[in-house]
XYZ file of C-alpha atoms in Angstrom:
270
model
C -96.243 85.074 33.055
C -93.895 86.238 35.793
C -90.187 86.945 35.493
C -89.367 83.654 37.249
C -91.367 81.682 34.699
C -89.776 83.542 31.793
C -86.371 82.878 33.303
C -87.138 79.166 33.590
C -88.262 79.014 29.952
C -85.076 80.795 28.890
C -82.974 78.217 30.725
C -84.960 75.375 29.175
C -84.508 76.841 25.703
C -80.782 77.228 26.276
C -80.580 73.589 27.360
C -82.528 72.488 24.282
C -80.284 74.587 22.017
C -77.247 72.879 23.542
C -78.783 69.417 23.012
C -79.568 70.261 19.371
C -76.119 71.689 18.609
C -73.910 69.396 20.697
C -75.661 66.256 21.913
C -77.562 65.364 18.735
C -74.505 65.373 16.401
C -72.449 63.468 18.977
C -75.076 60.713 19.314
C -75.598 60.451 15.551
C -71.845 60.022 15.094
C -71.880 57.281 17.749
C -74.780 55.506 16.063
C -73.008 55.681 12.697
C -69.866 54.158 14.210
C -71.906 51.293 15.676
C -73.677 50.641 12.366
C -70.409 50.616 10.421
C -68.992 48.166 12.943
C -72.122 46.050 12.430
C -71.329 45.869 8.706
C -67.932 44.325 9.451
C -69.559 41.366 11.225
C -71.912 40.452 8.374
C -70.947 37.432 6.246
C -71.450 39.431 3.026
C -69.969 42.775 1.879
C -72.158 45.767 2.788
C -71.993 49.473 1.905
C -69.485 48.900 -0.870
C -66.899 47.243 1.367
C -64.481 44.667 -0.009
C -65.038 42.281 2.912
C -64.709 38.702 1.613
C -67.788 36.475 1.736
C -67.567 34.213 4.781
C -67.909 30.448 4.455
C -68.577 28.447 7.613
C -69.382 24.803 8.273
C -71.621 23.740 11.163
C -72.828 20.508 12.706
C -76.460 20.962 13.675
C -77.675 18.919 16.635
C -81.171 18.133 17.833
C -82.570 20.798 20.132
C -82.778 19.968 23.815
C -86.584 19.741 23.814
C -86.698 17.349 20.831
C -86.359 13.591 20.714
C -82.695 12.654 20.707
C -81.006 12.117 17.341
C -84.155 12.462 15.224
C -82.426 15.034 13.011
C -78.760 15.383 12.076
C -77.329 17.900 9.642
C -73.935 19.095 8.469
C -74.368 22.476 6.770
C -72.093 24.872 4.906
C -73.151 28.531 4.937
C -71.563 30.785 2.327
C -72.466 34.427 2.886
C -76.265 34.595 3.057
C -76.754 31.177 1.457
C -76.762 27.543 2.513
C -74.483 26.249 -0.210
C -74.455 22.624 0.943
C -76.174 20.505 3.585
C -76.435 16.790 4.344
C -79.628 16.022 6.269
C -80.516 12.758 8.015
C -83.860 12.375 9.757
C -86.241 9.836 11.249
C -89.937 10.324 10.665
C -91.972 10.127 13.862
C -94.225 7.385 12.465
C -91.360 5.415 10.899
C -88.687 5.390 13.579
C -86.752 2.586 11.918
C -86.538 4.395 8.581
C -83.910 7.082 8.025
C -84.514 9.682 5.317
C -81.486 11.317 3.751
C -81.408 14.344 1.501
C -79.039 17.152 0.547
C -78.845 20.791 -0.408
C -76.355 20.914 -3.284
C -74.119 23.779 -4.475
C -76.006 24.005 -7.768
C -79.317 24.603 -5.920
C -78.417 26.594 -2.775
C -80.909 27.877 -0.193
C -80.927 31.648 0.261
C -81.382 32.733 3.879
C -83.606 35.731 3.192
C -83.325 36.980 6.785
C -79.613 37.778 6.296
C -80.336 39.718 3.134
C -83.229 41.590 4.780
C -81.182 42.530 7.860
C -78.290 43.696 5.676
C -80.629 45.777 3.503
C -82.194 47.518 6.506
C -78.729 48.161 7.953
C -77.557 49.771 4.714
C -80.764 51.840 4.511
C -80.181 53.064 8.082
C -76.596 54.084 7.261
C -77.624 55.847 4.053
C -80.475 57.625 5.861
C -78.166 58.770 8.655
C -75.555 59.994 6.165
C -78.156 62.324 4.660
C -79.977 63.325 7.830
C -77.570 62.863 10.724
C -74.645 64.677 12.289
C -73.930 66.857 9.226
C -77.338 68.555 9.551
C -77.916 71.715 11.578
C -81.054 70.952 13.537
C -83.039 74.003 14.629
C -86.066 72.321 16.199
C -86.744 69.278 18.309
C -89.400 68.050 15.869
C -86.758 67.782 13.127
C -84.631 65.530 15.310
C -87.593 63.471 16.501
C -88.663 62.913 12.894
C -85.176 61.664 11.945
C -85.001 59.460 15.049
C -88.437 57.988 14.360
C -87.454 56.890 10.855
C -84.041 55.652 11.981
C -85.516 53.594 14.828
C -87.984 51.933 12.435
C -85.160 50.832 10.123
C -83.070 49.506 13.014
C -86.024 47.645 14.525
C -86.806 46.015 11.186
C -83.173 44.985 10.729
C -82.958 43.505 14.216
C -86.335 41.778 13.950
C -85.294 40.179 10.649
C -82.760 38.111 12.596
C -84.775 37.572 15.764
C -88.189 36.664 14.349
C -88.353 34.403 11.276
C -91.301 34.930 8.958
C -93.839 32.180 9.496
C -94.702 30.062 6.465
C -97.604 27.697 6.044
C -96.977 24.013 5.417
C -98.334 24.474 1.894
C -95.810 27.255 1.266
C -92.981 25.055 2.504
C -94.064 22.031 0.458
C -94.359 24.043 -2.758
C -91.214 26.124 -2.279
C -88.389 26.054 -4.805
C -86.017 25.006 -2.028
C -88.000 21.882 -1.150
C -88.217 20.896 -4.792
C -84.442 21.257 -5.205
C -83.536 18.729 -2.477
C -81.580 15.717 -3.715
C -82.990 13.120 -3.450
C -86.550 14.441 -2.949
C -88.207 13.791 0.421
C -91.472 11.862 0.797
C -94.607 13.945 0.311
C -95.410 13.958 4.033
C -92.124 15.591 5.140
C -91.142 19.252 4.837
C -87.998 21.034 6.028
C -87.080 24.645 6.627
C -83.898 26.539 7.527
C -84.174 29.849 9.384
C -82.353 32.139 11.825
C -83.597 32.809 15.325
C -81.467 35.159 17.447
C -77.908 33.720 17.465
C -78.871 30.303 16.029
C -79.424 28.642 12.676
C -82.375 26.263 12.950
C -83.405 23.313 10.774
C -87.060 22.423 11.340
C -88.466 19.131 10.059
C -92.246 18.756 9.776
C -93.929 15.341 9.616
C -97.426 15.594 8.151
C -100.356 13.298 8.858
C -104.030 13.210 7.961
C -106.360 12.507 10.862
C -110.065 12.249 10.054
C -109.645 14.608 7.118
C -107.642 17.148 9.139
C -104.017 17.791 8.261
C -101.730 17.750 11.305
C -97.993 17.886 11.721
C -95.282 17.205 14.269
C -91.985 19.046 14.191
C -88.449 18.458 15.427
C -85.474 20.793 15.215
C -81.729 20.736 14.906
C -79.766 23.899 15.571
C -76.320 25.443 15.902
C -74.865 28.728 17.063
C -73.677 31.095 14.319
C -70.799 33.192 15.731
C -71.335 36.414 13.755
C -75.002 36.758 14.732
C -74.323 37.743 18.358
C -72.143 40.820 17.607
C -74.542 41.909 14.851
C -77.494 41.771 17.255
C -75.456 43.621 19.892
C -74.748 46.390 17.369
C -78.408 46.717 16.384
C -79.405 46.800 20.065
C -76.736 49.380 20.960
C -77.742 51.667 18.079
C -81.402 51.402 19.088
C -80.533 52.174 22.711
C -78.617 55.316 21.712
C -81.466 56.474 19.461
C -84.101 55.842 22.136
C -82.055 57.666 24.771
C -81.729 60.735 22.548
C -85.429 60.667 21.667
C -86.362 60.504 25.361
C -83.970 63.348 26.221
C -85.514 65.648 23.618
C -89.089 64.609 24.374
C -88.691 65.482 28.046
C -88.570 69.212 27.232
C -92.176 69.206 26.030
C -93.312 67.874 29.408
C -92.641 71.227 31.080
C -95.721 73.386 31.447
C -95.946 76.347 29.023
C -92.828 75.177 27.149
C -93.272 74.213 23.520
C -89.780 73.568 22.157
C -90.465 74.473 18.541
C -92.593 77.571 19.109
C -90.203 79.501 21.329
C -86.583 80.435 21.146
C -84.287 82.299 23.490
C -84.759 85.519 21.546
C -88.567 85.330 21.340
C -89.585 84.178 24.815
C -92.039 86.764 26.059
C -95.162 84.630 26.406
């Protein structure tokens, strides 16, 4: 290897050393600030905070692509739980019949997605507290390992709110929530509450048996939940910062003859 090549590797190593000592701690501090801000938007206390549990009341209206006024619902959300809801619906095959049922305070519906997102957020904060800016990183692989685990936690937290877990009709019909509705719904109707991005959605499923095959039609009512948007923005911002740092460190390994973790400024003589 010529002197020019050795000089280039020395410069690259100096740049990497600067990224490890200056850029990495700065970005981890930024990510931590974003995650702590995210906690303040959640409707339940996180990370030992004394934030009061939020209670909000919403009027859910039929989604634009559904038949008008097939589903109406007034819902009260307390923290991560639907503490009360009054649901009115028309079954597709009985348009003149209105079914009414309620979620009552003594049998609330837990919105598992809120709990899951909050848990992943707290795990990310705890992980970063033990592996973030306070660490002295000596190699790029150490940082990439931390970033890989952090990104997984943030993606899971964000996905918890964006993508509801799909349940089968049988799971819905036999769920504790369905059985706790007052009064009970007919056996051919199932309902489900879930979050999707910035909205709370109520889905109503009308079951029918056609030639021995179970089929269903669904209609939805929905409403915007104000705190979801800033929470999703925080998750997205933290992920963006982590991805940017990962890409910046990874780019060093793309240079020919430069392996970030096998060389240092003092040992470059290859």
